[in-house]
XYZ file of C-alpha atoms in Angstrom:
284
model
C 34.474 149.628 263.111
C 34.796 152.438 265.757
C 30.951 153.514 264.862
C 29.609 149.845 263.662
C 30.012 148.940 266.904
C 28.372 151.186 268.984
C 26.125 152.140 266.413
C 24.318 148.637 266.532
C 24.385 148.219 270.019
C 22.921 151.875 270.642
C 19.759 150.340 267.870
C 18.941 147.702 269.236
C 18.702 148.578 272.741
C 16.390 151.640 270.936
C 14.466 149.219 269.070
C 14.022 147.165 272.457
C 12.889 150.382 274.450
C 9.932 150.881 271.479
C 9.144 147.005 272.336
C 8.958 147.181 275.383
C 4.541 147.339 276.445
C 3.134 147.819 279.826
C 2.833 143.993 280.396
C 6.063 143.649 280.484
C 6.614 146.108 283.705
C 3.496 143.871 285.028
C 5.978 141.080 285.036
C 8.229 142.911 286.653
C 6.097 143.544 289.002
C 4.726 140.432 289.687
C 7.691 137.972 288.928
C 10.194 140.113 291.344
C 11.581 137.145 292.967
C 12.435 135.720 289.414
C 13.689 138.803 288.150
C 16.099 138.733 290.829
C 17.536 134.994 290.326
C 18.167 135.786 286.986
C 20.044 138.602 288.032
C 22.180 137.034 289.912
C 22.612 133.912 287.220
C 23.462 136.462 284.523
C 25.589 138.873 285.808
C 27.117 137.103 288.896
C 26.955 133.183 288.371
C 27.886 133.288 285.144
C 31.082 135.745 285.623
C 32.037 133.574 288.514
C 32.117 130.441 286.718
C 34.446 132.116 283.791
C 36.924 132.904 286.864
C 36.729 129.193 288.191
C 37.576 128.152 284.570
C 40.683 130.318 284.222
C 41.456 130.170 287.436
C 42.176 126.234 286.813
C 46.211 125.325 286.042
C 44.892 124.254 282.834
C 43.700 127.583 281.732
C 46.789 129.081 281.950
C 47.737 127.320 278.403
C 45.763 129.383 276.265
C 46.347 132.288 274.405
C 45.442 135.967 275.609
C 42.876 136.570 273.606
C 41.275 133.439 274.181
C 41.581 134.074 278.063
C 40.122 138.047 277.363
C 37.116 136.388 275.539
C 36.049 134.109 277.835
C 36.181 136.938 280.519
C 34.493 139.526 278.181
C 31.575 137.006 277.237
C 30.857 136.391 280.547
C 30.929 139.697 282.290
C 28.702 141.140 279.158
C 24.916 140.080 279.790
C 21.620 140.804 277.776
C 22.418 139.358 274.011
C 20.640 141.618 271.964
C 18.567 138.994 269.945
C 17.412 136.740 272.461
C 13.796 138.295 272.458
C 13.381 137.039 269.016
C 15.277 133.742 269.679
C 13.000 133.206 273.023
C 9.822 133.577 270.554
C 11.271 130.845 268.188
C 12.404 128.534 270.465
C 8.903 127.918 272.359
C 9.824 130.260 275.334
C 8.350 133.356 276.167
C 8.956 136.108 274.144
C 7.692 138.905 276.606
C 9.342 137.739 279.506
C 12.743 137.676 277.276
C 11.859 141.363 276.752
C 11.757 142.226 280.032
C 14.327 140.263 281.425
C 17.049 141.870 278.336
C 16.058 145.147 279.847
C 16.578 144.196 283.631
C 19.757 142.816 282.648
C 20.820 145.750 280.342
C 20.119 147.801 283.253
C 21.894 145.852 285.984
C 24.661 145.828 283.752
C 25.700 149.052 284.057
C 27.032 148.435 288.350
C 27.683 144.470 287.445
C 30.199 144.595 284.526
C 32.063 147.320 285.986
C 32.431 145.427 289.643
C 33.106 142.177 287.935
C 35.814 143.867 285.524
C 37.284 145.411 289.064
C 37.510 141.805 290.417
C 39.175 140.381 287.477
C 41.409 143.092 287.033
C 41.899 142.323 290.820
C 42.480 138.164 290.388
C 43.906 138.298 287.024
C 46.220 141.127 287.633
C 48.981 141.035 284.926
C 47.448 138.468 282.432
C 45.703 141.104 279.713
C 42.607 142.245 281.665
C 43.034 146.059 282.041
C 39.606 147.536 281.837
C 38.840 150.399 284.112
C 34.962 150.466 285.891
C 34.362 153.896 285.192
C 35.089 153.382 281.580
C 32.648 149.987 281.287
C 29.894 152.354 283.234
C 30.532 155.081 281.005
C 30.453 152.887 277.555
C 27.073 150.636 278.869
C 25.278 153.641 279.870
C 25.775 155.324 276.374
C 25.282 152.293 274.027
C 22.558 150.182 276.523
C 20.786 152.540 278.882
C 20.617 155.897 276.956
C 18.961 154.078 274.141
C 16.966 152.127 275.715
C 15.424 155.025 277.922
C 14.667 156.736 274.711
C 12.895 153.822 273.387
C 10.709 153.603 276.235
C 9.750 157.244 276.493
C 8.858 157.445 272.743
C 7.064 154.598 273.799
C 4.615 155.795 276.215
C 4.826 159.419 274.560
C 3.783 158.006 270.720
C 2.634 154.732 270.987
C 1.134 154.363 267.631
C 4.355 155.661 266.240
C 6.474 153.079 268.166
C 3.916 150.446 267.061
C 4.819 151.230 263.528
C 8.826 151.867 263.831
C 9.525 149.298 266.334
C 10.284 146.492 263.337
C 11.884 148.462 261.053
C 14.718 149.731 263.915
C 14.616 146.291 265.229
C 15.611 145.303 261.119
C 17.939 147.510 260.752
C 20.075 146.899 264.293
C 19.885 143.000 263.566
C 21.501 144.020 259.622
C 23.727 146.535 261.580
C 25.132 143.621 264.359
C 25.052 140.992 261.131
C 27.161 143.416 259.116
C 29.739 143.718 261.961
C 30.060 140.369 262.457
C 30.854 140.117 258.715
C 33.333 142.536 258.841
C 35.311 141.169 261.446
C 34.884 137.667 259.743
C 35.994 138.751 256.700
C 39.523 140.462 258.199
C 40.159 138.018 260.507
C 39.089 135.016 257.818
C 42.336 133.997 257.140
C 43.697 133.419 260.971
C 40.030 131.147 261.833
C 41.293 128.003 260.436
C 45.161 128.802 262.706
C 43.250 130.058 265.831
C 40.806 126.816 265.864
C 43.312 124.849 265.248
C 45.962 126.457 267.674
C 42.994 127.314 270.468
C 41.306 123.489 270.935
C 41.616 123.797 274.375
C 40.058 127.585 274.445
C 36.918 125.874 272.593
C 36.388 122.618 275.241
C 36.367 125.611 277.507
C 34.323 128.272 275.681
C 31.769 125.127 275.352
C 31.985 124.631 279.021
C 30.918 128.150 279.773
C 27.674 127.642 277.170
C 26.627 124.139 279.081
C 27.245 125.560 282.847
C 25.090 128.601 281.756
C 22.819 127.689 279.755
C 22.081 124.935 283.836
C 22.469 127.983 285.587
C 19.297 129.243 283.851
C 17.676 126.420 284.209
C 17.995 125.951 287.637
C 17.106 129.477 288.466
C 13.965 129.660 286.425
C 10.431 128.223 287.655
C 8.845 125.279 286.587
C 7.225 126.737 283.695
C 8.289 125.131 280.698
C 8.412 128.017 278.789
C 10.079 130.317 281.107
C 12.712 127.837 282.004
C 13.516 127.729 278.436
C 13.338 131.840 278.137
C 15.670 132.236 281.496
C 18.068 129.631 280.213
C 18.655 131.449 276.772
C 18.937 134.656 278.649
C 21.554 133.577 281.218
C 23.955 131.812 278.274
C 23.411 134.077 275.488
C 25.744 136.617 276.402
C 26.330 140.489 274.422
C 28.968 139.640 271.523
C 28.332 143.336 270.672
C 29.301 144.580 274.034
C 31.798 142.509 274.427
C 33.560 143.601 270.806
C 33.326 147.104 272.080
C 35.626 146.429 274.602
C 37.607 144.887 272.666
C 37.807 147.782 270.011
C 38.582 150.248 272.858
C 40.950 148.230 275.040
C 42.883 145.897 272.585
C 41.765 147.592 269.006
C 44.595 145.809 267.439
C 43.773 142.582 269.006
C 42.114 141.087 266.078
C 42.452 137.499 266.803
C 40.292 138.961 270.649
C 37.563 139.554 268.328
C 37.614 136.337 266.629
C 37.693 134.551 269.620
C 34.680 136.410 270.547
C 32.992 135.455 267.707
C 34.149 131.974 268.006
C 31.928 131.469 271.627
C 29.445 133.415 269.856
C 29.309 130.261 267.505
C 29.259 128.097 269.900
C 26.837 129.777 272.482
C 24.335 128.651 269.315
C 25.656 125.547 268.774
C 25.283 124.021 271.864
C 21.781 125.693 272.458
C 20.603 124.031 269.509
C 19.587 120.829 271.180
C 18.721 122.235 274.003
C 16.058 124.191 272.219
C 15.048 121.225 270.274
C 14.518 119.497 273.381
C 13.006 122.508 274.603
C 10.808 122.401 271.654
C 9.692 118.724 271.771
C 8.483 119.320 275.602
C 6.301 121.939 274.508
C 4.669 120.401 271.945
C 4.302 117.211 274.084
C 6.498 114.927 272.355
């Protein structure tokens, strides 16, 4: 677990950094002013609504690790598959691309601020993660990789051309095999944690529904890009998240269910959304 986790992080950021073409920097370029609402959905909006939630009296029912997960989904932007679910789902695939790196990048001052101001509110209540230590862990498993994606990149295009899918493959079997892991160990405590955590999951689903209108709001008329800005402002990093929970509660197991559990429902609840999404596109 202590290498599955980083290990699939640190691949797919790599096989995102070998994706990554010129016209997606013209984007950035161009699209500045919607690279930097998106921003500010993803890694502030969205961490500031988590806080509202368990900031409410009724918050303060659930368990710890349900509390942790909530925080940890929110503070953790850039989902590593939503390039691939933004192709799928009638959105723009490119601008998903782009937008995962902007956000992988940003991450690296945001989830270390916003784990200082939780550690700040929430003093005392399980949320003892130290900023240096986030910095430190992003920039190995997020940046480093994804620097050394892009340089291969521009320095052997052809070659990047030809490995991109097979590390993109092999991350995506990596991040599917730790999720099976942790299902499989903590298997036998899902049907006691649903069924002790109700509240934690009207909540969890909260957090998918506010962000997945956060994007939507931020985004530009487009029908395609609102519908690539709203998966990339509620589909949050399970994988990122997990590796804080491996380094800061590794014993914790029911943490990392929990974080599986609004995983789950993060693609439950975008399901008709996309459908919608979907119909609008094809003009139906």
């Amino acid at each position: 677990m202590n290498v599955l986790i980083p290990g699939a992080l640190f691949l797919i950021m790599f096989a995102l950094g070998l994706n990554l073409r010129d016209n997606h920097f013209n984007l950035i370029r161009n699209r500045s002013a919607l690279l930097l609402r998106v921003l500010l959905g993803t890694c502030l909006l969205v961490p500031l609504v988590a806080m509202i939630i368990l900031w409410l009296p009724l918050s303060f029912e659930l368990s710890q690790p349900a509390r942790l997960s909530i925080a940890l989904m929110a503070v953790c932007p850039s989902a590593p598959l939503t390039l691939r679910k933004a192709g799928k789902a009638g959105g723009n695939a490119q601008m998903a691309g782009y937008l995962q790196m902007a956000a992988a990048i940003a991450a690296i001052i945001s989830i270390p601020l916003m784990a200082e101001l939780f550690t700040t509110v929430f003093k005392g209540q399980g949320w003892d993660i130290r900023p240096m230590q986030v910095a430190m862990n992003v920039g190995q498993v997020q940046i480093l990789p994804l620097l050394l994606g892009l340089l291969l990149r521009r320095w052997l295009p052809a070659w990047a051309e030809s490995a991109e899918p097979f590390f993109n493959k092999l991350a995506n079997l990596l991040l599917l095999l730790l999720l099976v892991v942790i299902l499989v160990k903590a298997f036998p405590l899902l049907i006691p944690f649903a069924s002790k955590n109700l509240l934690a999951l009207a909540l969890m689903a909260v957090m998918v529904i506010a962000s997945l209108l956060i994007g939507y709001l931020l985004s530009g008329p487009d029908l395609k890009e609102r519908t690539t800005v709203s998966l990339v402002t509620s589909m949050r990093n399970p994988g990122l998240a997990l590796l804080f929970a491996q380094i800061n509660a590794p014993q914790m197991l029911e943490l990392k269910l929990s974080i599986l559990t609004y995983l789950v429902l993060t693609i439950i609840f975008s399901i008709p959304f996309l459908n919608w999404r979907k119909r609008l596109a094809m003009g139906t």
